[in-house]
Coordinates of C-alpha atoms in Angstrom, one line a residue:
M1 CA 8.1 -37.1 26.1
V2 CA 11.4 -35.5 26.1
M3 CA 10.5 -33.1 23.4
V4 CA 7.5 -32.0 25.6
Q5 CA 9.8 -31.3 28.5
E6 CA 12.2 -29.3 26.6
F7 CA 9.3 -27.2 25.2
L8 CA 8.0 -26.5 28.7
M9 CA 11.6 -25.6 29.9
R10 CA 11.7 -23.1 27.0
L11 CA 8.4 -21.9 28.0
I12 CA 9.6 -21.0 31.4
E13 CA 12.4 -18.9 30.0
V14 CA 10.1 -16.8 27.7
D15 CA 8.8 -13.6 29.2
P16 CA 5.4 -14.5 30.4
V17 CA 3.9 -11.0 29.5
K18 CA 5.2 -11.3 25.9
A19 CA 4.1 -14.9 25.6
G20 CA 0.6 -14.0 27.0
L21 CA 0.1 -11.1 24.7
L22 CA 1.2 -13.1 21.7
A23 CA -1.1 -16.0 22.9
A24 CA -4.0 -13.6 23.1
I25 CA -3.5 -12.2 19.6
G26 CA -3.1 -15.8 18.1
A27 CA -6.3 -17.0 20.0
I28 CA -8.5 -14.0 18.8
S29 CA -7.2 -14.2 15.2
A30 CA -7.8 -17.9 14.9
M31 CA -11.4 -17.6 16.3
M32 CA -12.2 -14.8 14.0
A33 CA -10.8 -16.9 11.0
N34 CA -13.0 -19.9 12.3
R35 CA -16.2 -17.9 12.1
G36 CA -15.3 -16.0 8.9
I37 CA -15.1 -12.6 10.6
A38 CA -11.5 -11.9 9.5
V39 CA -8.5 -13.5 7.8
F40 CA -5.1 -12.2 7.2
H41 CA -4.4 -13.6 3.6
D42 CA -5.9 -11.3 1.0
G43 CA -6.4 -14.3 -1.4
L44 CA -8.5 -16.2 1.2
R45 CA -10.7 -13.4 2.1
P46 CA -12.9 -13.7 -1.2
L47 CA -13.4 -17.4 -0.5
I48 CA -14.9 -17.1 3.0
P49 CA -18.4 -16.0 1.7
E50 CA -18.2 -18.8 -0.9
H51 CA -18.2 -21.2 2.1
L52 CA -20.6 -19.3 4.4
E53 CA -23.1 -19.2 1.6
G54 CA -22.9 -22.8 0.8
R55 CA -21.0 -22.9 -2.5
M56 CA -17.7 -24.3 -1.1
S57 CA -17.3 -27.1 1.5
R58 CA -15.3 -26.5 4.7
K59 CA -12.8 -29.2 3.6
A60 CA -12.1 -27.4 0.3
L61 CA -11.7 -24.1 2.1
A62 CA -9.3 -25.7 4.6
A63 CA -7.1 -27.2 2.0
T64 CA -7.0 -24.0 0.1
S65 CA -6.0 -22.0 3.1
F66 CA -3.2 -24.4 3.8
A67 CA -2.0 -24.2 0.2
L68 CA -2.0 -20.4 0.2
S69 CA -0.4 -19.9 3.6
F70 CA 2.1 -22.7 4.4
G71 CA 4.7 -21.8 1.8
L72 CA 4.6 -18.1 2.9
I73 CA 5.1 -19.1 6.5
I74 CA 8.1 -21.3 5.9
G75 CA 9.6 -19.4 3.1
F76 CA 8.9 -15.9 3.9
G77 CA 7.6 -15.3 7.5
I78 CA 10.0 -17.5 9.5
P79 CA 13.3 -16.7 7.7
F80 CA 12.7 -12.9 8.2
S81 CA 11.8 -13.4 11.8
L82 CA 15.0 -15.1 12.2
T83 CA 17.1 -12.2 11.1
A84 CA 16.0 -9.9 13.8
P85 CA 14.5 -11.8 15.9
I86 CA 11.2 -10.0 15.8
I87 CA 8.2 -12.0 14.6
L88 CA 7.1 -10.9 11.2
V89 CA 3.3 -10.8 11.4
H90 CA 2.8 -13.1 8.5
S91 CA 4.3 -16.0 10.5
L92 CA 1.7 -15.5 13.1
L93 CA -1.4 -14.5 11.3
L94 CA -1.2 -16.8 8.2
G95 CA -0.9 -19.7 10.7
T96 CA -4.0 -18.6 12.6
D97 CA -5.9 -18.3 9.3
V98 CA -5.1 -22.1 8.6
I99 CA -5.9 -23.1 12.3
G100 CA -9.2 -21.3 12.3
V101 CA -10.4 -22.5 9.0
W102 CA -9.4 -26.2 9.7
C103 CA -11.4 -26.2 13.0
S104 CA -15.1 -27.1 12.6
N105 CA -17.6 -24.3 12.4
S106 CA -19.3 -25.1 15.7
K107 CA -19.0 -23.8 19.5
K108 CA -16.5 -26.6 20.1
G109 CA -14.6 -25.7 16.9
F110 CA -14.6 -22.0 17.9
V111 CA -13.0 -22.7 21.4
L112 CA -10.6 -25.2 20.0
S113 CA -9.4 -22.7 17.3
G114 CA -8.7 -20.3 20.0
V115 CA -6.7 -22.8 22.2
I116 CA -4.6 -23.9 19.2
G117 CA -4.0 -20.4 18.0
A118 CA -2.7 -19.4 21.4
L119 CA -0.5 -22.5 21.6
Y120 CA 0.7 -21.9 18.1
A121 CA 1.7 -18.2 18.9
V122 CA 3.6 -19.3 22.1
A123 CA 5.3 -22.2 20.2
L124 CA 6.3 -19.6 17.3
L125 CA 7.9 -17.3 20.0
T126 CA 9.6 -20.2 21.8
G127 CA 10.7 -21.9 18.7
L128 CA 12.3 -18.9 17.2
K129 CA 14.2 -18.2 20.5
S130 CA 15.4 -21.8 20.5
V131 CA 16.5 -21.7 16.8
V132 CA 18.5 -18.5 17.4
E133 CA 20.2 -20.2 20.6
L134 CA 20.9 -23.3 18.5
F135 CA 22.6 -21.4 15.8
A136 CA 24.7 -19.5 18.4
M137 CA 25.9 -22.8 19.7
L138 CA 27.3 -24.0 16.4
P139 CA 31.1 -24.0 15.7
V140 CA 30.6 -21.1 13.2
N141 CA 28.1 -18.7 14.8
F142 CA 26.5 -16.8 11.9
M143 CA 23.8 -15.1 13.7
T144 CA 25.6 -11.7 13.8
N145 CA 26.3 -11.9 10.0
L146 CA 22.8 -13.0 9.4
S147 CA 21.6 -9.7 10.8
K148 CA 23.5 -7.9 8.0
V149 CA 20.9 -9.1 5.5
G150 CA 18.9 -6.3 6.4
D151 CA 21.6 -3.5 6.2
P152 CA 20.8 -2.2 2.8
I153 CA 17.1 -1.8 3.6
V154 CA 18.0 0.8 6.1
V155 CA 19.5 2.9 3.4
C156 CA 17.2 2.0 0.5
F157 CA 13.8 2.2 2.1
S158 CA 13.5 6.0 1.3
L159 CA 13.7 5.2 -2.4
F160 CA 10.3 3.7 -2.9
P161 CA 8.1 7.0 -3.2
A162 CA 10.4 8.0 -6.2
V163 CA 9.7 4.5 -7.8
V164 CA 5.9 4.9 -7.1
V165 CA 5.9 8.3 -8.9
G166 CA 7.9 6.7 -11.7
Y167 CA 5.4 4.0 -12.1
Q168 CA 2.4 6.3 -11.8
Y169 CA 3.4 9.5 -13.4
G170 CA 6.5 8.7 -15.5
Y171 CA 10.2 8.5 -15.4
R172 CA 11.1 12.3 -15.2
K173 CA 8.8 13.0 -12.2
G174 CA 10.3 9.9 -10.5
I175 CA 13.8 11.5 -11.0
W176 CA 12.6 14.8 -9.4
V177 CA 11.3 12.9 -6.4
L178 CA 14.6 10.9 -6.2
A179 CA 16.5 14.2 -6.3
A180 CA 14.5 15.6 -3.6
T181 CA 15.0 12.5 -1.5
I182 CA 18.9 12.7 -1.9
I183 CA 18.8 16.4 -1.1
G184 CA 16.7 15.8 2.0
Y185 CA 19.1 13.0 3.2
L186 CA 22.3 15.4 2.6
A187 CA 20.6 18.4 4.3
T188 CA 19.7 16.3 7.4
Q189 CA 23.1 14.6 7.6
S190 CA 24.8 18.0 7.5
I191 CA 22.5 19.5 10.2
G192 CA 23.1 16.4 12.4
T193 CA 21.2 17.6 15.6
L194 CA 18.7 20.3 16.4
S195 CA 18.8 22.3 19.7
F196 CA 15.8 24.0 21.2
G197 CA 17.3 26.1 24.0
G198 CA 15.8 25.7 27.3
F199 CA 12.7 23.8 26.2
I200 CA 14.5 20.5 25.6
E201 CA 17.5 19.7 27.6
K202 CA 19.2 17.3 25.2
P203 CA 19.8 17.9 21.4
V204 CA 17.7 16.0 19.1
K205 CA 19.4 13.8 16.7
L206 CA 18.0 13.8 13.1
D207 CA 17.7 10.6 11.2
P208 CA 18.8 11.2 7.6
N209 CA 16.9 8.1 6.3
G210 CA 13.7 9.0 8.2
S211 CA 14.0 12.6 6.9
A212 CA 14.5 11.6 3.4
L213 CA 11.6 9.2 3.5
L214 CA 9.2 11.9 4.9
I215 CA 10.2 14.4 2.2
A216 CA 9.9 11.7 -0.6
M217 CA 6.3 10.7 0.8
I218 CA 5.1 14.3 0.8
A219 CA 6.1 14.6 -2.9
M220 CA 4.5 11.3 -3.7
F221 CA 1.2 12.2 -2.2
Y222 CA 1.4 15.7 -3.6
F223 CA 1.3 14.1 -7.1
A224 CA -1.3 11.5 -6.0
M225 CA -3.8 14.1 -4.4
K226 CA -3.5 16.3 -7.6
Q227 CA -5.1 13.6 -9.8
R228 CA -8.9 13.9 -9.8
P229 CA -11.6 11.9 -11.5
P230 CA -12.9 13.0 -14.9
E231 CA -16.0 15.2 -14.9
T232 CA -19.2 13.2 -14.7
S233 CA -22.9 14.0 -14.5
G234 CA -24.1 14.7 -10.9
D235 CA -26.1 11.5 -10.5
Q236 CA -23.4 9.2 -11.8
K237 CA -21.8 7.2 -8.9
G238 CA -18.2 6.2 -8.5
A239 CA -17.2 2.5 -8.6
N240 CA -16.7 2.2 -4.7
E241 CA -19.9 4.0 -4.0
M242 CA -21.8 1.5 -6.2
L243 CA -19.7 -1.3 -4.4
V244 CA -21.0 0.0 -1.1
G245 CA -24.6 0.1 -2.2
L246 CA -24.4 -3.5 -3.5
F247 CA -22.8 -5.1 -0.5
S248 CA -24.2 -3.0 2.3
S249 CA -25.2 -6.3 4.3
R250 CA -21.7 -7.4 4.2
I251 CA -20.4 -4.1 5.7
A252 CA -23.1 -4.6 8.4
R253 CA -21.7 -8.1 9.0
I254 CA -18.1 -6.6 9.7
Q255 CA -19.6 -3.9 12.0
K256 CA -21.6 -6.4 13.8
N257 CA -18.3 -8.1 14.9
K258 CA -16.4 -4.9 15.6
W259 CA -15.5 -5.6 19.2
L260 CA -13.4 -8.7 18.5
L261 CA -11.7 -6.8 15.7
V262 CA -11.2 -3.9 18.0
L263 CA -9.6 -6.1 20.8
S264 CA -7.3 -7.6 18.2
G265 CA -6.2 -4.1 16.9
G266 CA -5.4 -3.0 20.5
L267 CA -3.3 -6.0 21.2
T268 CA -1.4 -5.9 17.9
A269 CA -0.6 -2.2 18.5
V270 CA 0.9 -3.2 22.0
A271 CA 2.9 -6.0 20.4
A272 CA 4.3 -3.4 17.8
T273 CA 5.7 -1.1 20.4
M274 CA 9.4 -0.8 20.6
S275 CA 9.2 -1.7 24.2
F276 CA 7.8 -5.0 23.3
S277 CA 9.4 -5.6 19.9
L278 CA 7.2 -8.7 19.3
L279 CA 5.5 -8.0 15.8
A280 CA 6.5 -6.2 12.8
E281 CA 4.0 -5.6 9.9
G282 CA 6.6 -6.0 7.2
P283 CA 10.4 -6.9 6.4
V284 CA 11.4 -3.2 6.3
S285 CA 9.9 -2.1 9.5
L286 CA 11.2 -5.4 11.2
Q287 CA 14.8 -4.6 10.1
L288 CA 14.4 -1.0 11.3
M289 CA 12.9 -1.9 14.6
A290 CA 15.8 -4.5 15.1
Q291 CA 18.4 -1.6 14.7
G292 CA 16.3 0.7 17.0
E293 CA 15.3 3.0 14.2
Q294 CA 11.7 3.8 15.6
N295 CA 11.0 6.9 13.6
G296 CA 12.0 5.1 10.2
A297 CA 9.9 2.0 11.1
L298 CA 6.9 4.3 11.9
L299 CA 7.1 6.0 8.6
V300 CA 7.5 2.7 6.6
A301 CA 4.6 1.3 8.7
L302 CA 2.5 4.4 7.7
A303 CA 3.3 4.1 4.0
R304 CA 2.5 0.5 4.0
A305 CA -0.8 1.1 5.8
I306 CA -1.8 3.7 3.3
S307 CA -1.1 1.2 0.5
F308 CA -3.4 -1.3 2.1
V309 CA -6.3 1.0 2.4
P310 CA -7.8 0.4 -1.1
L311 CA -7.0 -3.4 -1.0
V312 CA -8.3 -4.2 2.5
G313 CA -11.2 -1.7 2.1
T314 CA -12.6 -2.9 -1.1
T315 CA -12.1 -6.8 -0.4
A316 CA -13.8 -6.2 3.0
I317 CA -16.8 -4.4 1.5
A318 CA -17.1 -7.2 -1.3
T319 CA -16.7 -10.1 0.9
G320 CA -17.9 -9.0 4.5
V321 CA -14.6 -10.4 5.9
Y322 CA -12.0 -8.1 7.5
S323 CA -8.3 -8.4 8.4
P324 CA -7.2 -9.1 11.9
D325 CA -4.8 -6.2 11.9
G326 CA -7.2 -4.2 9.8
M327 CA -5.5 -1.7 7.3
K328 CA -2.3 -2.0 9.3
F329 CA -2.6 1.5 11.0
V330 CA -2.5 -0.3 14.3
F331 CA 1.2 -0.9 13.8
V332 CA 1.7 2.8 13.2
A333 CA -0.2 3.5 16.6
G334 CA 2.2 0.9 18.3
L335 CA 5.4 2.4 16.9
A336 CA 4.3 6.0 17.8
T337 CA 4.6 5.3 21.4
N338 CA 6.5 3.1 23.9
N339 CA 3.6 3.1 26.3
P340 CA 1.6 -0.3 26.1
W341 CA -1.5 1.3 27.6
I342 CA -1.5 4.3 25.2
A343 CA -0.7 1.9 22.2
F344 CA -3.6 -0.4 23.3
I345 CA -6.2 2.5 23.4
A346 CA -4.9 3.9 20.1
G347 CA -5.0 0.6 18.4
C348 CA -8.6 -0.1 19.6
V349 CA -9.9 3.5 18.4
I350 CA -8.0 3.1 15.1
M351 CA -9.6 -0.2 14.3
L352 CA -13.0 1.0 15.5
M353 CA -12.7 4.0 13.2
E354 CA -11.7 1.9 10.2
I355 CA -14.6 -0.4 10.7
M356 CA -17.3 2.4 11.2
L357 CA -15.9 4.5 8.4
L358 CA -15.4 1.7 5.9
A359 CA -18.0 2.8 3.4
K360 CA -17.1 6.5 3.7
I361 CA -13.3 5.6 3.1
A362 CA -14.2 3.8 0.0
I363 CA -16.3 6.5 -1.4
W364 CA -13.6 9.1 -0.6
L365 CA -11.2 6.9 -2.8
D366 CA -13.6 7.6 -5.8
K367 CA -12.8 11.4 -5.3
Y368 CA -9.0 10.7 -5.3
P369 CA -8.1 8.0 -7.9
G370 CA -4.6 8.9 -7.7
V371 CA -4.3 7.8 -4.0
K372 CA -6.1 4.6 -4.9
A373 CA -3.7 3.8 -7.8
C374 CA -0.8 4.9 -5.6
G375 CA -1.6 2.0 -3.0
D376 CA -1.1 -0.6 -5.6
H377 CA 2.1 1.1 -6.7
I378 CA 3.4 1.5 -3.2
R379 CA 3.1 -2.3 -2.6
T380 CA 4.8 -3.0 -6.1
A381 CA 7.8 -0.3 -5.4
I382 CA 8.3 -1.7 -1.8
T383 CA 8.5 -5.3 -3.1
R384 CA 11.0 -4.4 -5.9
M385 CA 13.0 -2.4 -3.4
L386 CA 13.1 -5.4 -0.9
E387 CA 14.0 -7.9 -3.6
I388 CA 17.1 -5.9 -4.5
S389 CA 18.0 -4.8 -1.0
L390 CA 17.7 -8.3 0.4
L391 CA 19.6 -9.9 -2.5
V392 CA 22.5 -7.4 -1.9
G393 CA 22.2 -7.8 1.8
G394 CA 22.2 -11.6 1.5
M395 CA 25.4 -11.5 -0.6
I396 CA 27.2 -9.2 1.9
A397 CA 26.2 -11.4 4.9
S398 CA 26.9 -14.6 3.0
N399 CA 30.3 -13.3 1.9
A400 CA 31.2 -12.5 5.5
I401 CA 30.4 -16.1 6.5
L402 CA 32.1 -17.8 3.6
P403 CA 34.3 -15.3 1.9
G404 CA 34.1 -15.6 -2.0
M405 CA 31.9 -18.6 -2.0
G406 CA 29.2 -16.6 -0.3
F407 CA 28.5 -14.5 -3.3
M408 CA 28.4 -17.4 -5.7
I409 CA 25.9 -19.4 -3.5
V410 CA 23.4 -16.6 -3.1
A411 CA 23.6 -15.7 -6.8
G412 CA 23.2 -19.4 -7.8
I413 CA 20.2 -19.8 -5.4
Y414 CA 18.6 -16.7 -6.8
L415 CA 19.0 -17.7 -10.5
L416 CA 18.1 -21.2 -10.1
N417 CA 14.8 -20.2 -8.1
K418 CA 13.7 -18.6 -11.4
T419 CA 13.7 -22.0 -13.1
S420 CA 11.8 -23.7 -10.4
K421 CA 8.2 -24.9 -11.0
R422 CA 7.3 -23.6 -7.6
P423 CA 9.8 -20.7 -7.0
L424 CA 10.1 -19.0 -3.5
V425 CA 9.2 -15.4 -3.1
E426 CA 12.1 -13.5 -4.4
M427 CA 12.5 -11.3 -1.5
A428 CA 13.0 -14.2 0.6
I429 CA 16.0 -15.4 -1.3
G430 CA 18.5 -13.4 0.6
P431 CA 17.6 -14.6 4.2
I432 CA 17.1 -18.2 3.1
A433 CA 20.3 -18.2 1.1
T434 CA 22.3 -16.8 4.1
I435 CA 21.0 -19.3 6.5
A436 CA 22.0 -22.1 3.9
V437 CA 25.4 -20.5 3.7
G438 CA 25.6 -20.5 7.6
I439 CA 24.8 -24.1 7.8
L440 CA 27.1 -25.0 5.0
A441 CA 30.0 -23.1 6.7
N442 CA 29.4 -25.3 9.8
I443 CA 29.4 -28.5 7.6
F444 CA 32.7 -27.4 6.1
Y445 CA 34.1 -26.8 9.7
I446 CA 33.1 -30.2 10.8
M447 CA 34.7 -31.7 7.8
G448 CA 37.9 -29.8 8.3
L449 CA 37.5 -27.8 5.1
G450 CA 36.8 -24.4 7.0

């Protein structure tokens, strides 16, 4: 009873508009997962038609969804969310996947999944706020230092296009892109601000990191667009074109449920605006949003969205199941404006275009295999960049909390994690280890060892 009263008190303190927005996203996402319309986890998407077509029981599907998602929520989504605090979308939508699938496939289950999804979303928002406040009340307040975990990301995020080119086209071309990135950074830093005479009153401050990333991305897509498929006879179809023909009924199923998906896209775009700062599509954009780097967050979200086009597009065509945030371009729409109404309209339009052009996008990718391969390499490169940046950031933050020992603990957790039978996601080690060091610092203080 006391816990319920405390939760209700926390609920009163939360911004009702933000809570309502997040609750709506949670409800819609859980209901779409319940009916097999859309799920966030890429690994769960192929299993939905197995259940819908009678080859997999609801119980087995529910157990699998929990196994796939629970570890990522606890070990990846929530630790990153605590560093900002902005909710990493994985924390929300992986949870609604589980809720939707666990509720029965009936009218009652559909409504119940929406109610539980909304409550989960609000509890997530309230819970994160409570944890942050709890950490702030400890004798050793490590929340300020916890935010340092993401500092290296701000500088390193512009490097991933060079890594992508290195993976895809070789080391030498990767070095050229890296050189262009560094030159772009130095040139922007030396210019500083741009003045436009009487057109704009205040000079525009240029962001070196954002400019460097933009130059690097242009170079990356230049190489990707140059690569064309080998010459074939006129009547030979590409792989995606054959996939579209084979699964046309599953594309029609997604398009039949487009209005729920469109609403989800619009609401997600609103939650991603800097004025709301509720949801981030990934750890990099989350850290940039937390530091007010809107342009940098937008460019990272754009790159990530492009990387998800082949994955989300092909799995959607093959399974008839979409993602509640689509190909992630709705986050770009949110970050492009601070006006929630414009963001909502843009998010709705983008999601509708994705769904209606799904087949054409897949066929277009056949013509540019370099872009399709680029998507896989972008995800790999960003993951590698994050693993290094967050490990270094975790060491910097942990050393600020416990000088000397912080380095040792983070390195120890990272290395021992590699020996575990069920290791944590490597990019989550930095935030998790820093939280552990913060708690340990408080234990040492209480014991008189600090």
